[in-house]
mmCIF file of C-alpha atoms and ligand atoms in Angstrom:
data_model
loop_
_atom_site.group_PDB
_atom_site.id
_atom_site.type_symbol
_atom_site.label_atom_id
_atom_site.label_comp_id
_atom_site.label_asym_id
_atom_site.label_seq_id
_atom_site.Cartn_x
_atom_site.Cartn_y
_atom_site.Cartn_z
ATOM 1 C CA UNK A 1 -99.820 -2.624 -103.871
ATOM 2 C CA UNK A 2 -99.187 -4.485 -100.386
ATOM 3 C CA UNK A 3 -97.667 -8.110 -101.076
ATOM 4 C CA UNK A 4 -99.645 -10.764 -99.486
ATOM 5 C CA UNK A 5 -98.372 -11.927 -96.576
ATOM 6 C CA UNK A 6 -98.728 -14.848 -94.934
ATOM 7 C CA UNK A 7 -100.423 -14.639 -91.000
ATOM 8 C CA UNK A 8 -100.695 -17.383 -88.944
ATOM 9 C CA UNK A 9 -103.607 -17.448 -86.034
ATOM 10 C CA UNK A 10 -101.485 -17.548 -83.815
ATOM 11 C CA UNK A 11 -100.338 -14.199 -85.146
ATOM 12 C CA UNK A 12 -103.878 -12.768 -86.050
ATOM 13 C CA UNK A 13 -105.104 -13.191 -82.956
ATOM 14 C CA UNK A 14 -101.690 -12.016 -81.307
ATOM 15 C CA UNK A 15 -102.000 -8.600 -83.172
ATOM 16 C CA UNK A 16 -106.157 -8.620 -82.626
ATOM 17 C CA UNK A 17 -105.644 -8.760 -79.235
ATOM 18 C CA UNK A 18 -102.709 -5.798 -79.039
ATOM 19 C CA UNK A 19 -102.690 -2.614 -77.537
ATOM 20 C CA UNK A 20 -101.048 0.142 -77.677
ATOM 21 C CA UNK A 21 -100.005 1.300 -73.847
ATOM 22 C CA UNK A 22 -101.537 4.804 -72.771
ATOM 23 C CA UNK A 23 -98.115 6.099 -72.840
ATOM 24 C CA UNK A 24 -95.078 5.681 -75.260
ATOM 25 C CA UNK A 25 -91.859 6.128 -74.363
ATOM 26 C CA UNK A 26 -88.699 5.640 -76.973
ATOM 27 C CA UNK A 27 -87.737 2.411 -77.740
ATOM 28 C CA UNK A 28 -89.622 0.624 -74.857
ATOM 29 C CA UNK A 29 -92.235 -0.982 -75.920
ATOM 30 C CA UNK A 30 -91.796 -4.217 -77.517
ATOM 31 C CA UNK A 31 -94.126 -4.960 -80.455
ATOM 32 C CA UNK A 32 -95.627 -8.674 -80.306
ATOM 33 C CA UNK A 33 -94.775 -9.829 -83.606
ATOM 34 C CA UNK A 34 -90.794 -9.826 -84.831
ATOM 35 C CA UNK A 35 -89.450 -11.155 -88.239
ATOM 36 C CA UNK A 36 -86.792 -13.966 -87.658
ATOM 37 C CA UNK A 37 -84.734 -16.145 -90.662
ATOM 38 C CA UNK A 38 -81.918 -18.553 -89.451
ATOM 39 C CA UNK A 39 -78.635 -19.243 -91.439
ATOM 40 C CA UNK A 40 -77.049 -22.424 -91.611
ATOM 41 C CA UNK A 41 -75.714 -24.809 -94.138
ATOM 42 C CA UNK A 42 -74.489 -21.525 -95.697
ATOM 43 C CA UNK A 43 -78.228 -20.416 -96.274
ATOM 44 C CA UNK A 44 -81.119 -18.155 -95.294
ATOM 45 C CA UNK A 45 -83.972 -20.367 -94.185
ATOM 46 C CA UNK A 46 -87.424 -19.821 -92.573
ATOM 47 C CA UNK A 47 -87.989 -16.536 -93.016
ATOM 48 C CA UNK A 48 -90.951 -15.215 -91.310
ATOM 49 C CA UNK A 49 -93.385 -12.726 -89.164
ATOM 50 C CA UNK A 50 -93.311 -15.015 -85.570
ATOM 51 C CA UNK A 51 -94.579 -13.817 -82.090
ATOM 52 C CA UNK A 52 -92.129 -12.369 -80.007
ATOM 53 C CA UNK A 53 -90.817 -13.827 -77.831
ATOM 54 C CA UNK A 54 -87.561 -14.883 -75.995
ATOM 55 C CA UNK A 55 -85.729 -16.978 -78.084
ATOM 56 C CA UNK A 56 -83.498 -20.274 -76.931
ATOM 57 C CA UNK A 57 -79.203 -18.574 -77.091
ATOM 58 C CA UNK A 58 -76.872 -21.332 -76.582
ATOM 59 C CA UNK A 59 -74.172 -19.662 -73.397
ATOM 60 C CA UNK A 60 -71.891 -20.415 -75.018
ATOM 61 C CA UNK A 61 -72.922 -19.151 -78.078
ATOM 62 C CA UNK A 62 -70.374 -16.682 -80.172
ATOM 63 C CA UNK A 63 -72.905 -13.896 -79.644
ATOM 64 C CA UNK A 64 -72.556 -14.091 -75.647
ATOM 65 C CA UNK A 65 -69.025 -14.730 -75.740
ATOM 66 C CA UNK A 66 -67.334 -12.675 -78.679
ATOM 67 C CA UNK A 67 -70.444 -10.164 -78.796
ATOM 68 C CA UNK A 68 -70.394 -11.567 -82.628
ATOM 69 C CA UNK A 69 -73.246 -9.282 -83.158
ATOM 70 C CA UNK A 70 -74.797 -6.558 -85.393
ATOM 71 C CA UNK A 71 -77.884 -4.569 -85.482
ATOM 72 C CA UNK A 72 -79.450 -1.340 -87.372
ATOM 73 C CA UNK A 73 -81.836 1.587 -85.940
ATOM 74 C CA UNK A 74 -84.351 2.926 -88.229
ATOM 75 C CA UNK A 75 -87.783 4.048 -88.559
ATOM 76 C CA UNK A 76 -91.088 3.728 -90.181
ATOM 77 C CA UNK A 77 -93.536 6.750 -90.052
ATOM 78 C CA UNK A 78 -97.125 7.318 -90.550
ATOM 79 C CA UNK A 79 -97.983 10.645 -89.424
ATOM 80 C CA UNK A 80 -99.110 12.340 -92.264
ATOM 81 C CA UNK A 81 -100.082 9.612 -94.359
ATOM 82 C CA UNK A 82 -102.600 6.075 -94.257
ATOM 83 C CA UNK A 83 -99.929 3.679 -94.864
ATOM 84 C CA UNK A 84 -96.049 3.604 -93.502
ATOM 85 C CA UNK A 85 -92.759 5.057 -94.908
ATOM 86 C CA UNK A 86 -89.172 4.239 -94.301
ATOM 87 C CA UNK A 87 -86.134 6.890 -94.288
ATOM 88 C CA UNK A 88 -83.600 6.249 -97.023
ATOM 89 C CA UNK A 89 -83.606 2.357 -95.946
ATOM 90 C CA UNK A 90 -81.015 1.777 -98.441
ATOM 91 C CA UNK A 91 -78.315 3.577 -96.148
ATOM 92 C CA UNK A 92 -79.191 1.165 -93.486
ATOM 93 C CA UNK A 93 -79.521 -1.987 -95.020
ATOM 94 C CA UNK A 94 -75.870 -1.176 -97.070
ATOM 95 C CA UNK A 95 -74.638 -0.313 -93.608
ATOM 96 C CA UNK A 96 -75.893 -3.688 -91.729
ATOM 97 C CA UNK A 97 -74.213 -5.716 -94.010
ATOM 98 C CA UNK A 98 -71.061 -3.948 -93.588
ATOM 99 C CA UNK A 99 -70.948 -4.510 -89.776
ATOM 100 C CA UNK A 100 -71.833 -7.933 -90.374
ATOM 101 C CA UNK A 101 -69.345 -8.708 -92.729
ATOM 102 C CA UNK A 102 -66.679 -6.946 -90.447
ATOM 103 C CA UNK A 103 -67.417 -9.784 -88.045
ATOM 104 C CA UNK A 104 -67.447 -12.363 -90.247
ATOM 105 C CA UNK A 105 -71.147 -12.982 -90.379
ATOM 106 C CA UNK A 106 -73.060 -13.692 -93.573
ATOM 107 C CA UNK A 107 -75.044 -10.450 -95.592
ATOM 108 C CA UNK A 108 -78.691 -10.504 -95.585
ATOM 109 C CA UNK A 109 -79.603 -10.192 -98.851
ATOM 110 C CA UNK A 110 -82.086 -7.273 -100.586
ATOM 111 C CA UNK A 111 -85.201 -9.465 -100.883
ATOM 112 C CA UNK A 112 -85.010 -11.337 -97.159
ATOM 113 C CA UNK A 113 -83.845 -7.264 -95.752
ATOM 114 C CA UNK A 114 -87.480 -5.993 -97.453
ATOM 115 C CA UNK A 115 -89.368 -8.823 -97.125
ATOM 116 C CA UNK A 116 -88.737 -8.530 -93.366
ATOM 117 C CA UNK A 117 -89.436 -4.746 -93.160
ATOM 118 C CA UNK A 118 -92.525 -4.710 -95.207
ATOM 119 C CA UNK A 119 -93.958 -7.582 -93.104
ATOM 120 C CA UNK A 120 -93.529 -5.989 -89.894
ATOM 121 C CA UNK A 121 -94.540 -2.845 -90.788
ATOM 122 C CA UNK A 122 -97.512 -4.176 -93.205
ATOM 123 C CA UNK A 123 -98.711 -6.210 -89.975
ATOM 124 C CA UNK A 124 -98.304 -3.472 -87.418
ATOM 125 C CA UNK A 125 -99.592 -0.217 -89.324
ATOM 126 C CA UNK A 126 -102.619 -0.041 -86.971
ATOM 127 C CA UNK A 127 -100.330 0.321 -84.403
ATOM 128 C CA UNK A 128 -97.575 2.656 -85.868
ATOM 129 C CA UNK A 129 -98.558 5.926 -83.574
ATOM 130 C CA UNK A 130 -99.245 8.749 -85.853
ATOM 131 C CA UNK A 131 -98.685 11.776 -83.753
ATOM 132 C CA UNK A 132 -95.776 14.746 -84.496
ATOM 133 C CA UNK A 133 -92.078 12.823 -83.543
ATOM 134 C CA UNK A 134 -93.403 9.600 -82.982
ATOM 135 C CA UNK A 135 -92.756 6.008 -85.081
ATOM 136 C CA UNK A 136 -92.222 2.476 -85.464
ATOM 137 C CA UNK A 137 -88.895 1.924 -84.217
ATOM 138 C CA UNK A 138 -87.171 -0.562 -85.920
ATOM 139 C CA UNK A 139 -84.230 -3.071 -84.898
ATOM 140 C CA UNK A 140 -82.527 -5.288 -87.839
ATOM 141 C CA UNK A 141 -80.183 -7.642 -85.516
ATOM 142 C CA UNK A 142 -77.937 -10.682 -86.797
ATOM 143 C CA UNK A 143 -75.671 -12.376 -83.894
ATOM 144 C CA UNK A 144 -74.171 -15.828 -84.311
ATOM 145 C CA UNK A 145 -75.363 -19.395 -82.542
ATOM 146 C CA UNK A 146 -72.598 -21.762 -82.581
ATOM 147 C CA UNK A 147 -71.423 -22.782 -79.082
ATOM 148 C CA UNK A 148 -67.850 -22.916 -78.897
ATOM 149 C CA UNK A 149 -65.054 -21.228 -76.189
ATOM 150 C CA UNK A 150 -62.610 -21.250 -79.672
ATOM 151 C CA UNK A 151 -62.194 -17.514 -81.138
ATOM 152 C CA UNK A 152 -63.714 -18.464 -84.430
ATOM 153 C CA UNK A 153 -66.716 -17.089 -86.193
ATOM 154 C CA UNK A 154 -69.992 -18.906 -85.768
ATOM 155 C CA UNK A 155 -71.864 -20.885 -88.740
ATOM 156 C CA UNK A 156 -75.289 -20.516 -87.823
ATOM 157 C CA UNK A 157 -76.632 -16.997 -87.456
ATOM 158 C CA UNK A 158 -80.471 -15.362 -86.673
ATOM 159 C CA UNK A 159 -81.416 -12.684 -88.269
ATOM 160 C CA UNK A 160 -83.913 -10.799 -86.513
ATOM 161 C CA UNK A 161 -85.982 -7.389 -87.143
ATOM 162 C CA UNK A 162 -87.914 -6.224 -84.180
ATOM 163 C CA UNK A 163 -90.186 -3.355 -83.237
ATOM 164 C CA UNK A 164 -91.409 -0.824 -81.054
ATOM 165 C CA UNK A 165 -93.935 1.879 -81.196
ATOM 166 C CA UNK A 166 -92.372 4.883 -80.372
ATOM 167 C CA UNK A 167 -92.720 8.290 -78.316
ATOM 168 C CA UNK A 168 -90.919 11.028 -79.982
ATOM 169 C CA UNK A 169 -87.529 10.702 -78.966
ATOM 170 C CA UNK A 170 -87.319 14.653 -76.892
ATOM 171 C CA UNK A 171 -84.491 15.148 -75.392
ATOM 172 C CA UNK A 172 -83.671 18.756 -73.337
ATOM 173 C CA UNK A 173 -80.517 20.171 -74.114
ATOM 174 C CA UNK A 174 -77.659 17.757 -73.207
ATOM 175 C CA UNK A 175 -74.142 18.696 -71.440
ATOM 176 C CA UNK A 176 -71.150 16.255 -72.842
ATOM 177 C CA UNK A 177 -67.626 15.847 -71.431
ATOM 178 C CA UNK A 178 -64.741 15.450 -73.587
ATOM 179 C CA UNK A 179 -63.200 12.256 -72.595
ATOM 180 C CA UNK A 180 -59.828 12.102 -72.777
ATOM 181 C CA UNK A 181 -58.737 8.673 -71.403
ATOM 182 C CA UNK A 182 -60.942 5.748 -72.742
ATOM 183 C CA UNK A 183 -61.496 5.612 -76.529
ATOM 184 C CA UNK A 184 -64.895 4.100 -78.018
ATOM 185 C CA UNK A 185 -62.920 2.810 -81.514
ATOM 186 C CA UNK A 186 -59.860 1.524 -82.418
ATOM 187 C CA UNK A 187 -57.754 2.488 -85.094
ATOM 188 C CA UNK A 188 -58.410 -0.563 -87.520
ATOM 189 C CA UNK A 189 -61.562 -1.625 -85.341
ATOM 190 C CA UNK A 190 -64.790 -1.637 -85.879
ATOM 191 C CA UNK A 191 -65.904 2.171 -84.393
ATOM 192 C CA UNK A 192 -67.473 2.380 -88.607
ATOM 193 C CA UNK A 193 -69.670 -0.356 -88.124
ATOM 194 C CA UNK A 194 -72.469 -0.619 -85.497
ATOM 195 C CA UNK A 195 -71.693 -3.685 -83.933
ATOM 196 C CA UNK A 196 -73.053 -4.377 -80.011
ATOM 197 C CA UNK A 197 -69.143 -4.147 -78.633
ATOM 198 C CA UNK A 198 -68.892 -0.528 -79.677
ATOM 199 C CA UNK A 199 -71.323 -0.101 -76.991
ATOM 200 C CA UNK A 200 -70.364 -1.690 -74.431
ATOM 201 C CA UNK A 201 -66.785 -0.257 -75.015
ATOM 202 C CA UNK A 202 -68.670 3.356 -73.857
ATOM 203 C CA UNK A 203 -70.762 2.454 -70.717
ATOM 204 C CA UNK A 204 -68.183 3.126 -68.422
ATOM 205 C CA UNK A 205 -67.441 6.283 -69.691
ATOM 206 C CA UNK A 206 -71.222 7.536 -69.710
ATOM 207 C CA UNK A 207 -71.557 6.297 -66.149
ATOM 208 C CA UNK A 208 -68.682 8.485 -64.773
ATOM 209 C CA UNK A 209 -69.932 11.463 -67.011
ATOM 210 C CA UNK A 210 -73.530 11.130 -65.511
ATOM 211 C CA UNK A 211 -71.884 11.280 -61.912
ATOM 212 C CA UNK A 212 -69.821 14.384 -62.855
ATOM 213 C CA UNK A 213 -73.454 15.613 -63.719
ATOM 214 C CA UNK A 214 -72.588 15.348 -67.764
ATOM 215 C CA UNK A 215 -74.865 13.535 -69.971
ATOM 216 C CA UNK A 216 -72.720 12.138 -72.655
ATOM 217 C CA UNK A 217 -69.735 11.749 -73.497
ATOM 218 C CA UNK A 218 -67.821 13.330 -76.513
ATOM 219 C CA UNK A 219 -64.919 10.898 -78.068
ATOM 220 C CA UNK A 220 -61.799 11.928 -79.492
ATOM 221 C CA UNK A 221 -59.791 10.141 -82.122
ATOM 222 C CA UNK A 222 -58.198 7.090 -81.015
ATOM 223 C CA UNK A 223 -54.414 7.814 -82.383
ATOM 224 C CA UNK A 224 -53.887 11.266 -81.392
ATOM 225 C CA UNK A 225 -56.543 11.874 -78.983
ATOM 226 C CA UNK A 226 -57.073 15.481 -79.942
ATOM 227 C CA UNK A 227 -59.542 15.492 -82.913
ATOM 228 C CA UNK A 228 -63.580 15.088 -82.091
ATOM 229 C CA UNK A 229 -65.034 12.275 -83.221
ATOM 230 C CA UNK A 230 -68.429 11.392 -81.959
ATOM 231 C CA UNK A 231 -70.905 10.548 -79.206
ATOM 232 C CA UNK A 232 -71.932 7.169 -78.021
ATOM 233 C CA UNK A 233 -74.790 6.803 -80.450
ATOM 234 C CA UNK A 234 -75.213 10.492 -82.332
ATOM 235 C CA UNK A 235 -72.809 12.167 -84.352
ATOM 236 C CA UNK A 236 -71.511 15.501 -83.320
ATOM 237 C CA UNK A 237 -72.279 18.830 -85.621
ATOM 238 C CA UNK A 238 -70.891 22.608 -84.309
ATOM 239 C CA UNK A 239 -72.272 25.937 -85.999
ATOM 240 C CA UNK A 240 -68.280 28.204 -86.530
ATOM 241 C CA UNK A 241 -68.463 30.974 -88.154
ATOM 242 C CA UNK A 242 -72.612 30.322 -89.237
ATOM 243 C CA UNK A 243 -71.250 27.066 -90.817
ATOM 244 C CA UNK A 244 -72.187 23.915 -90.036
ATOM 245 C CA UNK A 245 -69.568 21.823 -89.891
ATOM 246 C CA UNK A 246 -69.341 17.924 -88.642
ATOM 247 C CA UNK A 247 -65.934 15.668 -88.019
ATOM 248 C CA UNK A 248 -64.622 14.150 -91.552
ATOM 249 C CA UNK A 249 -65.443 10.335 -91.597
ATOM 250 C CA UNK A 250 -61.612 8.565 -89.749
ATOM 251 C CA UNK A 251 -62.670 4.967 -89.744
ATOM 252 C CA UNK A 252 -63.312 5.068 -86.852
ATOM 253 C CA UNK A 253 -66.697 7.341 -86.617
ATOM 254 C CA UNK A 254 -69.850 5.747 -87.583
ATOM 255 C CA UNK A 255 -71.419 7.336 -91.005
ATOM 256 C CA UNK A 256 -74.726 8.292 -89.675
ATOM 257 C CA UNK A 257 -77.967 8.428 -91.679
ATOM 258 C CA UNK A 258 -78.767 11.582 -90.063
ATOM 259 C CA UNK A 259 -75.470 13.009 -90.323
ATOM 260 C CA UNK A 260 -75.486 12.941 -93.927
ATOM 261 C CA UNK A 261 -78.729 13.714 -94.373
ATOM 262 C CA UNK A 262 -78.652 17.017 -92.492
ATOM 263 C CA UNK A 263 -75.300 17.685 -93.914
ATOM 264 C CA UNK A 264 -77.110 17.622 -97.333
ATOM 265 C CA UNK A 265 -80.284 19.543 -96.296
ATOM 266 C CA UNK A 266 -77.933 22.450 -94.774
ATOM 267 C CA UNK A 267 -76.770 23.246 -98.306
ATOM 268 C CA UNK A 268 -80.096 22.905 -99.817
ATOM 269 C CA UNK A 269 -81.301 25.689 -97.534
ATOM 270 C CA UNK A 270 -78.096 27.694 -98.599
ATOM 271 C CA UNK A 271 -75.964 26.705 -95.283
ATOM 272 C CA UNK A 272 -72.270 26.151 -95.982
ATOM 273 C CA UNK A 273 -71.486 22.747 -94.470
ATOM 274 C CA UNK A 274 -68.466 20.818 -94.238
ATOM 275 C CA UNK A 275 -66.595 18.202 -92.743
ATOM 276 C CA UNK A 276 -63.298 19.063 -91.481
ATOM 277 C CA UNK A 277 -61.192 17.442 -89.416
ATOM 278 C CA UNK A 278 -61.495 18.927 -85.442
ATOM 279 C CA UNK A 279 -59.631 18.920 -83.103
ATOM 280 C CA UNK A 280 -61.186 19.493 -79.716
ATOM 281 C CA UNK A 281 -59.184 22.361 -78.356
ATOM 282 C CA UNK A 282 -60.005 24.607 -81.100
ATOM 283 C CA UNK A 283 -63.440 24.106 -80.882
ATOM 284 C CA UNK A 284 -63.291 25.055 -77.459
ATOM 285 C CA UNK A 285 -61.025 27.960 -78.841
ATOM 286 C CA UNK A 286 -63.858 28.776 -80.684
ATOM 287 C CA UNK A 287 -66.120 28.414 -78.144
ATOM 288 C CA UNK A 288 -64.047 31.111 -76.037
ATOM 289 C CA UNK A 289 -63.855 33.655 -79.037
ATOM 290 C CA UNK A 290 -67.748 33.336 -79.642
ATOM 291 C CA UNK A 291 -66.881 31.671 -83.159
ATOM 292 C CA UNK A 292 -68.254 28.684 -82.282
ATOM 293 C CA UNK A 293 -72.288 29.578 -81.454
ATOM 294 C CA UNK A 294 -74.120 26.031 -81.251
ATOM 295 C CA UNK A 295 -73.344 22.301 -81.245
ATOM 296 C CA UNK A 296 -75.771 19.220 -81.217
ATOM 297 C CA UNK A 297 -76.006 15.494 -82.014
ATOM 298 C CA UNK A 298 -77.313 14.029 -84.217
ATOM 299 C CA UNK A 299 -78.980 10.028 -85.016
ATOM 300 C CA UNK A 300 -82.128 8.663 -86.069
ATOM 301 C CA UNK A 301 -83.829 7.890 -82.617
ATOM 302 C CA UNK A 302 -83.520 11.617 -81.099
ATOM 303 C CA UNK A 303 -83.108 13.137 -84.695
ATOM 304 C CA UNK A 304 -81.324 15.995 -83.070
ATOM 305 C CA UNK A 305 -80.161 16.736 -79.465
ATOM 306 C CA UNK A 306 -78.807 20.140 -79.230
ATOM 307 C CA UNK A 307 -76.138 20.691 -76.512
ATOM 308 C CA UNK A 308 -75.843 23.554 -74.008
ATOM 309 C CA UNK A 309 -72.271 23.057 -72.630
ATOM 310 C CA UNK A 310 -69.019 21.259 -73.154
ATOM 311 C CA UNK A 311 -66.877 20.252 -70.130
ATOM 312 C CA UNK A 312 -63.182 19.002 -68.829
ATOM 313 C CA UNK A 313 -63.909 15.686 -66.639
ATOM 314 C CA UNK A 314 -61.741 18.392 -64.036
ATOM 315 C CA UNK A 315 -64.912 20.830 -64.079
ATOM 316 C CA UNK A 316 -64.159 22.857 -66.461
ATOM 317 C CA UNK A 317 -67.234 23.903 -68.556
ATOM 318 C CA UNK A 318 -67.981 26.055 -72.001
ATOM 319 C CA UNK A 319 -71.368 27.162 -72.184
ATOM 320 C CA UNK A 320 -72.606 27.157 -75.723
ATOM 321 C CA UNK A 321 -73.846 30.593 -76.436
ATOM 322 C CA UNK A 322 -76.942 29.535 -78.717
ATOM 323 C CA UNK A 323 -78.980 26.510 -78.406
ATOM 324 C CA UNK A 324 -81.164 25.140 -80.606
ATOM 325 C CA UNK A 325 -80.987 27.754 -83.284
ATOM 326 C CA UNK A 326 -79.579 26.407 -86.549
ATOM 327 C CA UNK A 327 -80.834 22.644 -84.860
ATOM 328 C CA UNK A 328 -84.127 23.427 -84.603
ATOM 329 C CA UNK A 329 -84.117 24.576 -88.376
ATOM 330 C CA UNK A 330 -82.892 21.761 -89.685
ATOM 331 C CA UNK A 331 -84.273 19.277 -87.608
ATOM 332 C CA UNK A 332 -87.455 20.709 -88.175
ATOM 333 C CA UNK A 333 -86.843 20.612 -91.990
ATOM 334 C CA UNK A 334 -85.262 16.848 -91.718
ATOM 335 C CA UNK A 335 -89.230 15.615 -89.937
ATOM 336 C CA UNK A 336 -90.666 17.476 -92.448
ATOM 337 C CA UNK A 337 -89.562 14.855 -95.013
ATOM 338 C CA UNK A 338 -89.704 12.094 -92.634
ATOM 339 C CA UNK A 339 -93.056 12.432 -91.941
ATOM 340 C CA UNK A 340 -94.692 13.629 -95.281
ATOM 341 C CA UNK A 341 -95.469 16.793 -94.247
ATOM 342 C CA UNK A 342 -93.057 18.407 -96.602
ATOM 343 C CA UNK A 343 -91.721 18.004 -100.148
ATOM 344 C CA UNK A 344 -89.036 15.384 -100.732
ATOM 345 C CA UNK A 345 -86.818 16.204 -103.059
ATOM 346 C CA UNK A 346 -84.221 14.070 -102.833
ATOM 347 C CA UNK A 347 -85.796 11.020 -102.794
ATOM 348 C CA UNK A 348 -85.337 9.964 -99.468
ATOM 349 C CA UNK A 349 -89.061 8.834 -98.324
ATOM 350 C CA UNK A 350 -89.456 4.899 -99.229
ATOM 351 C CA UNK A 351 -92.657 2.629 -99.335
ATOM 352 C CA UNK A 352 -92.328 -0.458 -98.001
ATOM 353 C CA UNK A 353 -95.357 -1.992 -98.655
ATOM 354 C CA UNK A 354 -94.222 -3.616 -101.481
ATOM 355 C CA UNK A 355 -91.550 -6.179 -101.148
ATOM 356 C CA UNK A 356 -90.031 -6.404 -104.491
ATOM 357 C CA UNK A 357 -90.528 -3.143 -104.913
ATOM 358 C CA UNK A 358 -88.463 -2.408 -101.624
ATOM 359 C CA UNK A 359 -85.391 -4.855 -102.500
ATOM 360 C CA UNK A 360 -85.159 -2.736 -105.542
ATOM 361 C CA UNK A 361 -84.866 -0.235 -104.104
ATOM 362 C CA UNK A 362 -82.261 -1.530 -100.775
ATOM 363 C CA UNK A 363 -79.497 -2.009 -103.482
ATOM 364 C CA UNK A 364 -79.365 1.757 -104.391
HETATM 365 C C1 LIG B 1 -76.397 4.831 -84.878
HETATM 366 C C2 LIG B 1 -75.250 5.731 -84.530
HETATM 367 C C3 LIG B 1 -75.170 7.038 -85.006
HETATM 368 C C4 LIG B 1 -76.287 7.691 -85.782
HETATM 369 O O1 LIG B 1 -76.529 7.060 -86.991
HETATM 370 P P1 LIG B 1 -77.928 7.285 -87.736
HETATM 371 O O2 LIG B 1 -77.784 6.480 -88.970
HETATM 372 O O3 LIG B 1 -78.028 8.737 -87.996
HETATM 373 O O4 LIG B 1 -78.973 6.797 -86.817
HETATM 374 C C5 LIG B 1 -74.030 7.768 -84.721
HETATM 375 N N1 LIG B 1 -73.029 7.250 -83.980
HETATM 376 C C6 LIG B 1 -73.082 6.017 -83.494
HETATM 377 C C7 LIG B 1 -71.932 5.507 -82.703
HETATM 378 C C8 LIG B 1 -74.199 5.216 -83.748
HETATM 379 O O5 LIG B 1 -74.272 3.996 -83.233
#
């Protein structure tokens, strides 16, 4: 049953009048309608489906100036079915309002989390594309208002979900550099939670990787500098010995969707997985001695990358010696779910046309 929802004319006539551009890329095009509620006076208020739009930030709001911000990446899908799904949405909602909290901003609770999900993707199903790989991308973001130069958390926060039909996500085989100077996390900081500071923490690194003809960087531990953590935005999985193993969580890695969903598919299809700690120079050990046969990333936008070669920022490179083996298995398997073209048997696939229904479910 789809809740009623309540659309303005302004917003019927917005979503009449859409189109969907000849071509999709990931991530770029910018739906016209976006869910917004704003907290103050230590409440939730106005939530609704609005146009989108640029929206008035104070400059010297806490967002700008303390990048007091937090946001999720999901996806709905509607490939083999007439109405959208979500992808274990619990994981991300539980996981937004842990970065939030970490900077002091206020949870968004089950029913205002759903209520904004279902409405956007109740009002944009006509345009969720429905070809192999491709989706609604979604982006829950919360930031706070209050103008002040003080280090002190905001009061007043916006809560935002926003959209964008999506291309399938394809990346070619990607080339990362270990980087062994800057660190993405801190011990104690906030590499768990996906918080915009992360981020911009890592663009320097990526820049110098791309001019050393790398495409991404892989991060080591921040205390010793010698165990693998992650990349930028995907976790990082290696095939040793035919097992699949990925980093053990440090606190300072964040805990992927994707990573533990793949983790958990791998057994199902009788793959020992496990998550050890690793440290960098045995994998490249490993590498050498042929133990090691594949590596990729993982994350909900690309799904999986697989990577074809590890490198020293000096020039050093390790070819991987299988690409896209045990990743295309399991990525394969992992869309199969996602898109309804296979069983799910863990209960991962979510319907969020329903509201209530969809809270309900959010707190699981
Ligand atoms: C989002 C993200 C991931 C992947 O998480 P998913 O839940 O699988 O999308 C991994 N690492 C970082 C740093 C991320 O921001």
């Amino acid at each position: 049953m789809v809740s009623s929802i309540f659309v303005t004319p302004e917003l019927s006539s917005l979503l009449a009048d859409y189109r969907l551009p000849d071509s999709l890329e990931f991530g770029r095009e910018l739906a016209p309608v976006m869910y917004r509620a704003d907290y103050g006076d230590g409440q939730w208020q106005d939530a609704a489906a609005v146009p989108f739009a640029d929206i008035p930030v104070n400059p010297a709001s806490t967002a700008l100036q303390f990048a007091q911000q937090a946001f999720e990446g999901m996806k709905a899908y509607q490939i083999a079915r007439s109405y959208p799904t979500l992808f274990r949405p619990n994981r991300n909602f539980q996981r937004f309002n842990r970065s939030a909290r970490r900077l002091c901003m206020p949870a968004v609770p089950a029913s205002l989390f759903a209520g904004a999900l279902s409405s956007i993707t109740n009002l944009l199903q006509p345009f969720i594309p429905d070809g192999a790989g491709q989706s609604l991308y979604l982006r829950p973001t919360i930031f706070g208002l209050d103008p002040h130069f003080a280090v002190k958390s905001s009061a007043r926060f916006v809560f935002l979900v926003l959209a964008s039909p999506s291309d399938a996500y394809y990346s070619e085989p990607i080339r990362i550099v270990i980087e062994r100077n800057n660190c993405r996390a801190a011990i104690g900081g906030t590499g768990a939670e996906k918080v915009g500071g992360n981020y911009g923490a890592s663009l320097q690194a990526t820049r110098k990787c791309i001019e050393q003809g790398f495409d991404q960087s892989l991060w080591l531990d921040p205390k010793s500098r010698s165990n693998i953590e992650e990349l930028s935005a995907m976790n990082f999985m290696a095939v040793i010995d035919g097992e699949l193993h990925t980093p053990a969580l440090s606190g300072s890695i964040l805990e992927g969707v994707t990573r533990d969903s793949l983790m958990t598919l791998a057994r199902s299809l009788g793959i020992d997985a496990s998550e050890p700690v690793m440290p960098v120079d045995e994998l490249v050990r490993d590498i050498k001695s042929g133990r090691c046969s594949e590596a990729f990333a993982c994350g909900t936008g690309a799904v999986i990358s697989p990577i074809s070669a590890i490198g020293e920022a000096d020039g050093t490179v390790f070819e991987l010696p299988e690409v896209n083996q045990m990743a295309a298995k399991l990525k394969n398997a992992l869309l199969g779910i996602q898109e309804g073209r296979a069983a799910d048997p863990f209960g991962w696939v979510v319907d969020p046309r329903d509201s209530q229904q969809l809270a309900a479910q959010l707190n699981q």
